[in-house]
mmCIF file of C-alpha atoms in Angstrom:
data_model
loop_
_atom_site.group_PDB
_atom_site.id
_atom_site.type_symbol
_atom_site.label_atom_id
_atom_site.label_comp_id
_atom_site.label_asym_id
_atom_site.label_seq_id
_atom_site.Cartn_x
_atom_site.Cartn_y
_atom_site.Cartn_z
ATOM 1 C CA MET A 29 1.234 10.123 -41.027
ATOM 2 C CA PHE A 30 -1.975 8.224 -41.730
ATOM 3 C CA GLY A 31 -3.370 8.782 -38.239
ATOM 4 C CA LYS A 32 -2.259 5.438 -36.852
ATOM 5 C CA LYS A 33 -3.337 5.148 -33.238
ATOM 6 C CA LYS A 34 -0.527 5.036 -30.722
ATOM 7 C CA LYS A 35 -0.268 2.172 -28.301
ATOM 8 C CA GLN A 36 -1.341 2.907 -24.722
ATOM 9 C CA ASP A 37 2.194 2.313 -23.508
ATOM 10 C CA GLU A 38 3.419 5.139 -25.746
ATOM 11 C CA GLY A 39 1.252 7.809 -24.115
ATOM 12 C CA PRO A 40 2.398 10.343 -21.502
ATOM 13 C CA LEU A 41 4.010 8.746 -18.485
ATOM 14 C CA THR A 42 1.533 10.060 -15.904
ATOM 15 C CA ALA A 43 -1.100 8.612 -13.595
ATOM 16 C CA THR A 44 -3.892 6.835 -15.445
ATOM 17 C CA LEU A 45 -5.974 5.892 -12.382
ATOM 18 C CA ASP A 46 -7.501 8.135 -9.709
ATOM 19 C CA TRP A 47 -6.243 7.324 -6.203
ATOM 20 C CA ARG A 48 -9.821 7.580 -4.870
ATOM 21 C CA ASP A 49 -10.943 4.498 -6.807
ATOM 22 C CA ILE A 50 -8.094 2.035 -6.356
ATOM 23 C CA ARG A 51 -8.550 -1.201 -4.414
ATOM 24 C CA ARG A 52 -5.279 -3.065 -5.026
ATOM 25 C CA PHE A 53 -1.904 -1.419 -5.414
ATOM 26 C CA SER A 54 1.846 -1.992 -5.370
ATOM 27 C CA ALA A 55 4.848 0.328 -5.129
ATOM 28 C CA ALA A 56 7.425 -2.450 -5.483
ATOM 29 C CA PRO A 57 5.784 -5.099 -7.669
ATOM 30 C CA TYR A 58 7.080 -8.618 -7.326
ATOM 31 C CA ALA A 59 9.102 -9.984 -10.214
ATOM 32 C CA GLY A 60 6.543 -12.560 -11.321
ATOM 33 C CA SER A 61 3.768 -10.088 -12.146
ATOM 34 C CA THR A 62 2.425 -10.433 -15.684
ATOM 35 C CA ALA A 63 -0.140 -7.665 -15.264
ATOM 36 C CA ILE A 64 2.313 -4.882 -16.130
ATOM 37 C CA SER A 65 3.535 -4.769 -19.709
ATOM 38 C CA PRO A 66 7.288 -5.028 -20.374
ATOM 39 C CA GLU A 67 7.077 -1.739 -22.271
ATOM 40 C CA MET A 68 5.708 0.092 -19.247
ATOM 41 C CA ARG A 69 8.263 -1.524 -16.958
ATOM 42 C CA GLN A 70 11.019 -0.298 -19.267
ATOM 43 C CA ARG A 71 9.593 3.217 -19.400
ATOM 44 C CA CYS A 72 9.459 3.337 -15.600
ATOM 45 C CA ALA A 73 13.028 2.128 -15.143
ATOM 46 C CA GLY A 74 14.805 4.249 -12.529
ATOM 47 C CA LEU A 75 11.495 5.534 -11.111
ATOM 48 C CA THR A 76 9.342 4.349 -8.216
ATOM 49 C CA PRO A 77 5.882 3.943 -9.764
ATOM 50 C CA ILE A 78 2.748 2.892 -7.906
ATOM 51 C CA TRP A 79 0.643 0.411 -9.890
ATOM 52 C CA ALA A 80 -3.001 -0.215 -9.122
ATOM 53 C CA ILE A 81 -6.246 -1.725 -10.366
ATOM 54 C CA LEU A 82 -9.861 -0.698 -9.859
ATOM 55 C CA PRO A 83 -12.524 -2.649 -7.900
ATOM 56 C CA LYS A 84 -14.035 -4.569 -10.807
ATOM 57 C CA GLY A 85 -12.419 -7.762 -12.040
ATOM 58 C CA TYR A 86 -9.321 -9.678 -11.007
ATOM 59 C CA LEU A 87 -7.516 -9.927 -14.343
ATOM 60 C CA GLN A 88 -7.472 -6.278 -15.309
ATOM 61 C CA LYS A 89 -4.329 -4.667 -16.627
ATOM 62 C CA TRP A 90 -2.707 -2.615 -13.907
ATOM 63 C CA GLY A 91 -2.296 1.118 -14.436
ATOM 64 C CA LEU A 92 -0.266 3.924 -12.905
ATOM 65 C CA VAL A 93 -1.730 5.734 -9.925
ATOM 66 C CA GLY A 94 1.357 7.730 -8.959
ATOM 67 C CA PHE A 95 5.095 7.971 -8.374
ATOM 68 C CA VAL A 96 7.075 8.054 -5.124
ATOM 69 C CA ASP A 97 9.893 10.599 -4.901
ATOM 70 C CA GLN A 98 12.053 8.296 -2.739
ATOM 71 C CA PRO A 99 13.128 4.666 -3.262
ATOM 72 C CA VAL A 100 10.988 1.912 -1.772
ATOM 73 C CA GLU A 101 13.423 -0.937 -2.305
ATOM 74 C CA GLY A 102 16.777 -1.034 -0.556
ATOM 75 C CA ASP A 103 18.022 -0.311 2.957
ATOM 76 C CA LYS A 104 15.712 0.546 5.831
ATOM 77 C CA VAL A 105 14.626 4.199 5.766
ATOM 78 C CA ASP A 106 12.278 6.159 8.019
ATOM 79 C CA GLY A 107 12.389 9.567 6.312
ATOM 80 C CA ALA A 108 9.763 11.677 4.571
ATOM 81 C CA PHE A 109 8.481 11.039 1.047
ATOM 82 C CA GLY A 110 5.732 12.155 -1.293
ATOM 83 C CA VAL A 111 3.379 10.643 -3.876
ATOM 84 C CA PHE A 112 2.848 12.440 -7.192
ATOM 85 C CA THR A 113 0.823 11.921 -10.376
ATOM 86 C CA ASP A 114 3.848 12.588 -12.606
ATOM 87 C CA PRO A 115 7.402 11.164 -12.724
ATOM 88 C CA GLU A 116 8.888 14.662 -12.435
ATOM 89 C CA HIS A 117 7.265 14.978 -8.976
ATOM 90 C CA LEU A 118 5.604 18.290 -9.825
ATOM 91 C CA ARG A 119 1.951 17.418 -9.154
ATOM 92 C CA PRO A 120 1.541 16.102 -5.597
ATOM 93 C CA ILE A 121 -1.138 13.748 -4.294
ATOM 94 C CA CYS A 122 0.012 13.480 -0.677
ATOM 95 C CA ARG A 123 3.124 13.520 1.501
ATOM 96 C CA LEU A 124 4.423 12.020 4.722
ATOM 97 C CA LEU A 125 6.523 14.554 6.641
ATOM 98 C CA GLU A 126 9.652 13.830 8.675
ATOM 99 C CA PRO A 127 8.621 11.971 11.849
ATOM 100 C CA ASP A 128 8.657 13.183 15.427
ATOM 101 C CA ALA A 129 10.116 10.768 17.966
ATOM 102 C CA GLY A 130 7.890 9.661 20.841
ATOM 103 C CA LYS A 131 9.083 8.859 24.368
ATOM 104 C CA ASP A 132 8.106 5.214 23.883
ATOM 105 C CA GLY A 133 10.383 4.843 20.861
ATOM 106 C CA SER A 134 7.599 5.420 18.347
ATOM 107 C CA LEU A 135 7.855 7.611 15.254
ATOM 108 C CA VAL A 136 4.878 9.859 14.483
ATOM 109 C CA TYR A 137 4.454 11.111 10.916
ATOM 110 C CA THR A 138 2.033 13.794 9.733
ATOM 111 C CA ALA A 139 0.288 13.041 6.430
ATOM 112 C CA THR A 140 -0.700 15.982 4.219
ATOM 113 C CA ASP A 141 -2.688 16.428 1.008
ATOM 114 C CA ASP A 142 -1.633 18.167 -2.205
ATOM 115 C CA GLN A 143 -2.171 21.563 -0.526
ATOM 116 C CA GLY A 144 -0.160 20.747 2.574
ATOM 117 C CA ARG A 145 -3.243 20.264 4.779
ATOM 118 C CA THR A 146 -3.162 17.518 7.402
ATOM 119 C CA ILE A 147 -5.191 14.425 6.482
ATOM 120 C CA GLY A 148 -4.062 12.204 9.351
ATOM 121 C CA THR A 149 -1.059 10.765 11.149
ATOM 122 C CA LEU A 150 0.885 7.543 10.831
ATOM 123 C CA THR A 151 2.717 6.068 13.816
ATOM 124 C CA LYS A 152 5.451 3.455 13.704
ATOM 125 C CA VAL A 153 4.937 1.516 16.935
ATOM 126 C CA PRO A 154 7.876 -0.371 18.511
ATOM 127 C CA PRO A 155 7.316 -4.095 19.193
ATOM 128 C CA SER A 156 5.816 -5.037 22.555
ATOM 129 C CA SER A 157 7.671 -8.346 22.626
ATOM 130 C CA ARG A 158 9.847 -10.600 20.536
ATOM 131 C CA PRO A 159 9.830 -12.002 17.870
ATOM 132 C CA PHE A 160 7.474 -9.377 16.457
ATOM 133 C CA LYS A 161 8.704 -6.383 14.467
ATOM 134 C CA HIS A 162 7.317 -2.881 14.817
ATOM 135 C CA THR A 163 3.719 -2.300 13.779
ATOM 136 C CA TRP A 164 1.784 0.742 12.527
ATOM 137 C CA ARG A 165 -1.184 2.894 13.410
ATOM 138 C CA ILE A 166 -3.202 5.245 11.193
ATOM 139 C CA GLU A 167 -5.184 8.053 12.834
ATOM 140 C CA THR A 168 -7.612 10.307 10.968
ATOM 141 C CA PRO A 169 -8.730 13.851 11.890
ATOM 142 C CA ALA A 170 -12.172 12.386 12.644
ATOM 143 C CA GLY A 171 -10.688 10.146 15.326
ATOM 144 C CA GLN A 172 -10.688 6.830 13.468
ATOM 145 C CA ILE A 173 -7.751 4.593 14.396
ATOM 146 C CA ILE A 174 -6.561 1.721 12.215
ATOM 147 C CA HIS A 175 -3.892 -0.697 13.387
ATOM 148 C CA GLY A 176 -1.478 -2.459 11.061
ATOM 149 C CA ARG A 177 -0.795 -5.681 12.948
ATOM 150 C CA ASN A 178 1.529 -8.584 12.259
ATOM 151 C CA TYR A 179 -0.708 -11.360 11.035
ATOM 152 C CA ALA A 180 0.736 -13.759 13.634
ATOM 153 C CA ALA A 181 -0.379 -11.439 16.452
ATOM 154 C CA THR A 182 -3.825 -10.801 15.017
ATOM 155 C CA LYS A 183 -7.014 -12.510 16.153
ATOM 156 C CA GLN A 184 -7.744 -15.707 14.278
ATOM 157 C CA ALA A 185 -11.071 -14.219 13.229
ATOM 158 C CA HIS A 186 -9.294 -11.647 11.087
ATOM 159 C CA HIS A 187 -7.096 -14.307 9.545
ATOM 160 C CA ILE A 188 -10.194 -16.232 8.510
ATOM 161 C CA ALA A 189 -11.838 -13.051 7.250
ATOM 162 C CA ALA A 190 -8.788 -12.288 5.127
ATOM 163 C CA ARG A 191 -9.002 -15.706 3.496
ATOM 164 C CA GLU A 192 -12.670 -15.177 2.720
ATOM 165 C CA ILE A 193 -12.478 -11.567 1.568
ATOM 166 C CA LEU A 194 -9.324 -11.950 -0.522
ATOM 167 C CA ASN A 195 -9.985 -15.482 -1.726
ATOM 168 C CA PRO A 196 -8.849 -14.859 -5.347
ATOM 169 C CA LEU A 197 -5.518 -13.647 -3.986
ATOM 170 C CA ASN A 198 -4.844 -16.510 -1.586
ATOM 171 C CA HIS A 199 -2.253 -17.952 -3.945
ATOM 172 C CA LEU A 200 -0.222 -14.777 -3.384
ATOM 173 C CA PHE A 201 -0.527 -14.519 0.372
ATOM 174 C CA GLY A 202 -0.630 -18.193 1.286
ATOM 175 C CA ALA A 203 3.142 -18.585 1.032
ATOM 176 C CA LEU A 204 3.845 -15.514 3.146
ATOM 177 C CA ASP A 205 2.727 -16.741 6.554
ATOM 178 C CA ASP A 206 6.328 -16.943 7.747
ATOM 179 C CA GLY A 207 6.985 -13.314 6.817
ATOM 180 C CA GLY A 208 9.286 -14.183 3.931
ATOM 181 C CA GLY A 209 8.674 -14.054 0.225
ATOM 182 C CA THR A 210 8.974 -16.736 -2.402
ATOM 183 C CA GLU A 211 10.806 -16.676 -5.686
ATOM 184 C CA GLY A 212 8.720 -14.585 -8.074
ATOM 185 C CA GLY A 213 6.318 -13.587 -5.281
ATOM 186 C CA PRO A 214 5.851 -10.708 -2.824
ATOM 187 C CA ARG A 215 8.516 -10.170 -0.174
ATOM 188 C CA GLY A 216 8.601 -8.661 3.281
ATOM 189 C CA ARG A 217 5.946 -9.385 5.858
ATOM 190 C CA ARG A 218 2.215 -9.458 6.050
ATOM 191 C CA LEU A 219 0.059 -6.983 7.962
ATOM 192 C CA PHE A 220 -3.653 -6.893 8.671
ATOM 193 C CA TRP A 221 -4.954 -3.328 8.907
ATOM 194 C CA ILE A 222 -7.970 -3.351 11.198
ATOM 195 C CA ASP A 223 -10.244 -0.861 12.933
ATOM 196 C CA PRO A 224 -10.527 -2.166 16.512
ATOM 197 C CA ALA A 225 -13.409 0.194 17.387
ATOM 198 C CA ASP A 226 -15.873 -2.644 16.743
ATOM 199 C CA ASN A 227 -15.034 -5.170 19.450
ATOM 200 C CA SER A 228 -17.455 -7.784 18.173
ATOM 201 C CA LYS A 229 -16.582 -10.970 16.335
ATOM 202 C CA ARG A 230 -17.645 -9.491 13.019
ATOM 203 C CA ALA A 231 -14.115 -9.460 11.632
ATOM 204 C CA HIS A 232 -15.287 -8.458 8.167
ATOM 205 C CA LYS A 233 -16.551 -5.204 9.697
ATOM 206 C CA THR A 234 -13.190 -4.232 11.189
ATOM 207 C CA PHE A 235 -10.813 -5.565 8.515
ATOM 208 C CA VAL A 236 -9.946 -2.690 6.128
ATOM 209 C CA MET A 237 -6.744 -3.695 4.309
ATOM 210 C CA GLU A 238 -4.079 -6.384 3.973
ATOM 211 C CA SER A 239 -0.562 -5.669 2.789
ATOM 212 C CA CYS A 240 2.765 -7.359 2.161
ATOM 213 C CA SER A 241 5.245 -4.539 2.615
ATOM 214 C CA ALA A 242 5.120 -2.316 -0.470
ATOM 215 C CA ASP A 243 4.830 -5.261 -2.854
ATOM 216 C CA PHE A 244 1.091 -5.667 -2.635
ATOM 217 C CA ALA A 245 -1.906 -4.256 -0.762
ATOM 218 C CA SER A 246 -5.621 -4.853 -1.060
ATOM 219 C CA VAL A 247 -8.374 -2.682 0.429
ATOM 220 C CA THR A 248 -11.512 -4.544 1.524
ATOM 221 C CA ASP A 249 -15.106 -3.455 0.944
ATOM 222 C CA GLN A 250 -15.194 -2.086 4.484
ATOM 223 C CA GLY A 251 -11.913 -0.297 3.922
ATOM 224 C CA SER A 252 -13.066 1.289 0.684
ATOM 225 C CA ALA A 253 -15.926 2.916 2.590
ATOM 226 C CA THR A 254 -13.836 4.203 5.512
ATOM 227 C CA LEU A 255 -10.138 4.429 4.646
ATOM 228 C CA ASP A 256 -8.692 7.430 2.813
ATOM 229 C CA ARG A 257 -6.678 5.876 -0.038
ATOM 230 C CA ARG A 258 -3.952 8.471 0.419
ATOM 231 C CA LEU A 259 -3.414 7.272 3.990
ATOM 232 C CA ALA A 260 -3.463 3.688 2.715
ATOM 233 C CA LEU A 261 -0.789 4.481 0.111
ATOM 234 C CA LEU A 262 1.425 6.334 2.590
ATOM 235 C CA ALA A 263 1.077 3.639 5.247
ATOM 236 C CA VAL A 264 1.950 0.732 2.954
ATOM 237 C CA ILE A 265 4.884 2.559 1.360
ATOM 238 C CA ALA A 266 6.228 3.696 4.751
ATOM 239 C CA GLU A 267 5.998 0.131 6.052
ATOM 240 C CA GLY A 268 7.902 -1.174 3.051
ATOM 241 C CA ARG A 269 10.631 1.452 3.446
ATOM 242 C CA SER A 270 11.042 0.527 7.116
ATOM 243 C CA LEU A 271 12.199 -2.959 6.107
ATOM 244 C CA HIS A 272 14.973 -4.166 3.838
ATOM 245 C CA LEU A 273 13.409 -4.973 0.476
ATOM 246 C CA GLY A 274 15.960 -6.350 -1.960
ATOM 247 C CA SER A 275 15.674 -5.440 -5.623
ATOM 248 C CA SER A 276 13.444 -7.635 -7.765
#
Protein backbone atom coordinates (compact mmCIF):
# COMPACT_ATOMS: atom_id res chain seq x y z
CA MET A 1 0.00 0.00 0.00
CA PHE A 2 3.02 2.28 0.30
CA GLY A 3 4.17 1.65 -3.26
CA LYS A 4 6.70 -1.01 -2.37
CA LYS A 5 8.42 -2.22 -5.52
CA LYS A 6 7.73 -5.81 -6.45
CA LYS A 7 10.57 -8.23 -6.93
CA GLN A 8 11.44 -9.10 -10.53
CA ASP A 9 10.44 -12.70 -9.93
CA GLU A 10 6.92 -11.55 -9.05
CA GLY A 11 6.25 -9.91 -12.41
CA PRO A 12 4.26 -11.42 -15.30
CA LEU A 13 5.53 -14.81 -16.36
CA THR A 14 6.38 -13.87 -19.95
CA ALA A 15 9.51 -13.53 -22.07
CA THR A 16 11.91 -10.90 -20.75
CA LEU A 17 14.54 -11.24 -23.51
CA ASP A 18 14.17 -10.79 -27.27
CA TRP A 19 15.10 -13.93 -29.23
CA ARG A 20 17.05 -11.78 -31.72
CA ASP A 21 19.66 -10.83 -29.11
CA ILE A 22 20.34 -14.07 -27.26
CA ARG A 23 23.73 -15.78 -27.43
CA ARG A 24 23.43 -18.58 -24.86
CA PHE A 25 20.26 -20.49 -24.11
CA SER A 26 18.82 -23.61 -22.51
CA ALA A 27 15.45 -25.35 -22.72
CA ALA A 28 16.32 -28.04 -20.17
CA PRO A 29 18.77 -26.41 -17.76
CA TYR A 30 21.08 -28.72 -15.88
CA ALA A 31 20.43 -29.16 -12.18
CA GLY A 32 23.56 -27.37 -10.99
CA SER A 33 22.74 -23.98 -12.52
CA THR A 34 22.79 -21.13 -10.02
CA ALA A 35 21.94 -18.49 -12.61
CA ILE A 36 18.18 -19.05 -12.35
CA SER A 37 16.54 -18.03 -9.10
CA PRO A 38 14.67 -20.68 -7.08
CA GLU A 39 11.59 -18.45 -7.21
CA MET A 40 11.56 -18.45 -11.00
CA ARG A 41 12.18 -22.19 -11.13
CA GLN A 42 9.17 -22.70 -8.87
CA ARG A 43 6.98 -20.41 -10.96
CA CYS A 44 7.93 -22.33 -14.11
CA ALA A 45 7.22 -25.73 -12.60
CA GLY A 46 5.24 -27.87 -15.05
CA LEU A 47 6.24 -25.66 -18.01
CA THR A 48 9.06 -25.92 -20.54
CA PRO A 49 10.76 -22.51 -20.36
CA ILE A 50 13.70 -21.41 -22.49
CA TRP A 51 16.30 -19.47 -20.48
CA ALA A 52 18.87 -17.24 -22.12
CA ILE A 53 21.45 -14.52 -21.58
CA LEU A 54 22.58 -11.65 -23.79
CA PRO A 55 26.04 -11.25 -25.40
CA LYS A 56 27.64 -9.10 -22.70
CA GLY A 57 29.12 -10.70 -19.61
CA TYR A 58 29.37 -14.27 -18.39
CA LEU A 59 27.80 -13.95 -14.95
CA GLN A 60 24.53 -12.31 -15.90
CA LYS A 61 21.27 -13.54 -14.47
CA TRP A 62 19.46 -15.63 -17.04
CA GLY A 63 16.05 -14.49 -18.25
CA LEU A 64 13.10 -16.02 -20.08
CA VAL A 65 13.14 -15.93 -23.86
CA GLY A 66 10.17 -18.23 -24.46
CA PHE A 67 8.22 -21.38 -23.68
CA VAL A 68 7.98 -24.66 -25.60
CA ASP A 69 4.51 -26.18 -25.97
CA GLN A 70 5.85 -29.76 -25.82
CA PRO A 71 8.15 -31.46 -23.27
CA VAL A 72 11.88 -31.46 -23.93
CA GLU A 73 12.84 -33.97 -21.26
CA GLY A 74 11.66 -37.56 -21.39
CA ASP A 75 11.34 -40.20 -24.09
CA LYS A 76 12.55 -39.69 -27.64
CA VAL A 77 10.09 -37.66 -29.73
CA ASP A 78 10.27 -36.44 -33.32
CA GLY A 79 6.97 -34.53 -33.54
CA ALA A 80 6.13 -30.87 -34.11
CA PHE A 81 6.40 -28.16 -31.45
CA GLY A 82 6.29 -24.40 -31.12
CA VAL A 83 8.06 -21.64 -29.18
CA PHE A 84 6.00 -18.87 -27.58
CA THR A 85 6.64 -15.73 -25.52
CA ASP A 86 3.98 -16.67 -22.96
CA PRO A 87 3.30 -19.82 -20.89
CA GLU A 88 -0.26 -20.03 -22.25
CA HIS A 89 1.21 -20.55 -25.76
CA LEU A 90 -0.88 -17.75 -27.27
CA ARG A 91 1.87 -15.54 -28.72
CA PRO A 92 4.08 -17.56 -31.08
CA ILE A 93 7.71 -16.92 -31.97
CA CYS A 94 8.28 -19.86 -34.32
CA ARG A 95 7.22 -23.46 -34.95
CA LEU A 96 8.62 -26.69 -36.34
CA LEU A 97 5.96 -28.57 -38.32
CA GLU A 98 5.48 -32.33 -38.46
CA PRO A 99 8.35 -33.84 -40.49
CA ASP A 100 8.26 -35.42 -43.92
CA ALA A 101 10.15 -38.69 -44.26
CA GLY A 102 12.94 -38.87 -46.84
CA LYS A 103 13.90 -41.96 -48.85
CA ASP A 104 17.26 -42.08 -47.07
CA GLY A 105 15.63 -42.34 -43.65
CA SER A 106 15.92 -38.62 -42.93
CA LEU A 107 13.20 -36.45 -41.41
CA VAL A 108 12.67 -33.01 -42.95
CA TYR A 109 10.94 -30.35 -40.85
CA THR A 110 9.67 -26.98 -42.06
CA ALA A 111 10.33 -24.07 -39.69
CA THR A 112 7.85 -21.17 -39.69
CA ASP A 113 7.67 -17.74 -38.06
CA ASP A 114 4.88 -16.28 -35.93
CA GLN A 115 2.80 -15.70 -39.10
CA GLY A 116 3.24 -19.21 -40.45
CA ARG A 117 5.78 -18.15 -43.11
CA THR A 118 8.67 -20.50 -43.86
CA ILE A 119 12.00 -19.39 -42.39
CA GLY A 120 13.99 -22.52 -43.21
CA THR A 121 14.10 -26.29 -42.87
CA LEU A 122 15.67 -28.65 -40.37
CA THR A 123 16.72 -32.16 -41.39
CA LYS A 124 17.43 -35.05 -39.06
CA VAL A 125 20.12 -37.01 -40.90
CA PRO A 126 20.58 -40.75 -40.19
CA PRO A 127 24.09 -41.85 -39.16
CA SER A 128 26.50 -42.80 -41.95
CA SER A 129 28.28 -45.33 -39.75
CA ARG A 130 28.48 -46.60 -36.21
CA PRO A 131 28.95 -45.58 -33.41
CA PHE A 132 27.64 -42.15 -34.39
CA LYS A 133 24.04 -41.09 -33.79
CA HIS A 134 21.97 -39.10 -36.24
CA THR A 135 23.06 -35.55 -37.00
CA TRP A 136 21.23 -32.41 -38.15
CA ARG A 137 21.21 -29.90 -40.97
CA ILE A 138 19.73 -26.38 -41.05
CA GLU A 139 18.87 -24.84 -44.42
CA THR A 140 17.78 -21.23 -44.89
CA PRO A 141 15.68 -19.74 -47.73
CA ALA A 142 18.83 -17.93 -48.88
CA GLY A 143 20.60 -21.25 -49.42
CA GLN A 144 22.84 -21.28 -46.35
CA ILE A 145 23.42 -24.78 -44.95
CA ILE A 146 24.60 -25.43 -41.40
CA HIS A 147 25.53 -28.90 -40.22
CA GLY A 148 25.14 -30.08 -36.64
CA ARG A 149 27.92 -32.64 -36.36
CA ASN A 150 28.94 -34.99 -33.58
CA TYR A 151 32.04 -33.46 -32.08
CA ALA A 152 33.94 -36.75 -32.49
CA ALA A 153 33.34 -36.68 -36.26
CA THR A 154 34.20 -33.01 -36.67
CA LYS A 155 37.52 -31.68 -37.92
CA GLN A 156 40.04 -31.10 -35.16
CA ALA A 157 40.24 -27.47 -36.24
CA HIS A 158 36.67 -26.89 -35.11
CA HIS A 159 37.34 -28.60 -31.81
CA ILE A 160 40.23 -26.23 -31.19
CA ALA A 161 38.14 -23.27 -32.30
CA ALA A 162 35.41 -24.25 -29.85
CA ARG A 163 37.90 -24.28 -26.99
CA GLU A 164 39.13 -20.83 -27.96
CA ILE A 165 35.78 -19.22 -28.69
CA LEU A 166 33.94 -20.67 -25.69
CA ASN A 167 36.87 -20.61 -23.28
CA PRO A 168 34.84 -19.34 -20.27
CA LEU A 169 32.50 -22.29 -20.73
CA ASN A 170 35.12 -25.02 -21.03
CA HIS A 171 34.38 -26.21 -17.52
CA LEU A 172 30.88 -27.10 -18.74
CA PHE A 173 31.79 -28.82 -21.98
CA GLY A 174 35.09 -30.39 -21.00
CA ALA A 175 33.43 -33.31 -19.23
CA LEU A 176 31.09 -34.04 -22.14
CA ASP A 177 33.55 -35.40 -24.68
CA ASP A 178 32.18 -38.92 -24.23
CA GLY A 179 28.63 -37.78 -24.98
CA GLY A 180 27.43 -38.29 -21.42
CA GLY A 181 26.68 -35.76 -18.74
CA THR A 182 28.05 -35.41 -15.25
CA GLU A 183 26.22 -35.04 -11.99
CA GLY A 184 24.95 -31.46 -11.83
CA GLY A 185 26.08 -30.79 -15.42
CA PRO A 186 24.59 -30.85 -18.93
CA ARG A 187 23.47 -34.20 -20.33
CA GLY A 188 23.08 -35.66 -23.79
CA ARG A 189 25.69 -35.22 -26.47
CA ARG A 190 27.71 -32.44 -27.94
CA LEU A 191 27.27 -31.02 -31.44
CA PHE A 192 29.27 -28.48 -33.40
CA TRP A 193 27.07 -26.47 -35.76
CA ILE A 194 29.22 -25.37 -38.68
CA ASP A 195 28.79 -23.76 -42.08
CA PRO A 196 30.93 -25.89 -44.43
CA ALA A 197 30.69 -23.37 -47.30
CA ASP A 198 34.11 -22.00 -46.33
CA ASN A 199 36.45 -24.91 -46.98
CA SER A 200 39.50 -23.15 -45.59
CA LYS A 201 41.19 -23.84 -42.28
CA ARG A 202 39.67 -20.75 -40.72
CA ALA A 203 37.48 -22.74 -38.34
CA HIS A 204 36.36 -19.63 -36.48
CA LYS A 205 34.73 -18.45 -39.71
CA THR A 206 32.61 -21.58 -40.15
CA PHE A 207 31.80 -22.40 -36.51
CA VAL A 208 28.38 -20.88 -35.66
CA MET A 209 27.10 -22.70 -32.56
CA GLU A 210 27.86 -25.44 -30.04
CA SER A 211 25.17 -27.31 -28.15
CA CYS A 212 24.70 -30.10 -25.64
CA SER A 213 21.24 -31.39 -26.44
CA ALA A 214 18.68 -28.92 -25.08
CA ASP A 215 20.63 -28.33 -21.88
CA PHE A 216 22.93 -25.66 -23.22
CA ALA A 217 23.78 -23.90 -26.48
CA SER A 218 26.09 -21.03 -27.31
CA VAL A 219 26.10 -19.01 -30.53
CA THR A 220 29.51 -17.74 -31.66
CA ASP A 221 30.30 -14.28 -33.02
CA GLN A 222 30.14 -15.70 -36.54
CA GLY A 223 26.85 -17.39 -35.75
CA SER A 224 25.30 -14.24 -34.34
CA ALA A 225 25.92 -12.53 -37.68
CA THR A 226 24.55 -15.34 -39.87
CA LEU A 227 22.26 -17.68 -37.94
CA ASP A 228 18.58 -16.87 -37.39
CA ARG A 229 18.09 -17.39 -33.63
CA ARG A 230 14.69 -18.94 -34.25
CA LEU A 231 16.32 -21.67 -36.33
CA ALA A 232 18.96 -22.07 -33.62
CA LEU A 233 16.27 -22.49 -30.94
CA LEU A 234 14.26 -24.98 -33.01
CA ALA A 235 17.33 -27.00 -33.97
CA VAL A 236 18.68 -27.35 -30.43
CA ILE A 237 15.28 -28.20 -28.96
CA ALA A 238 14.53 -30.72 -31.73
CA GLU A 239 17.91 -32.37 -31.15
CA GLY A 240 17.23 -32.64 -27.43
CA ARG A 241 13.79 -34.15 -28.01
CA SER A 242 15.28 -36.76 -30.36
CA LEU A 243 17.29 -38.21 -27.46
CA HIS A 244 16.28 -39.52 -24.06
CA LEU A 245 16.87 -36.73 -21.56
CA GLY A 246 16.07 -37.83 -18.02
CA SER A 247 14.53 -35.34 -15.63
CA SER A 248 16.92 -33.13 -13.68
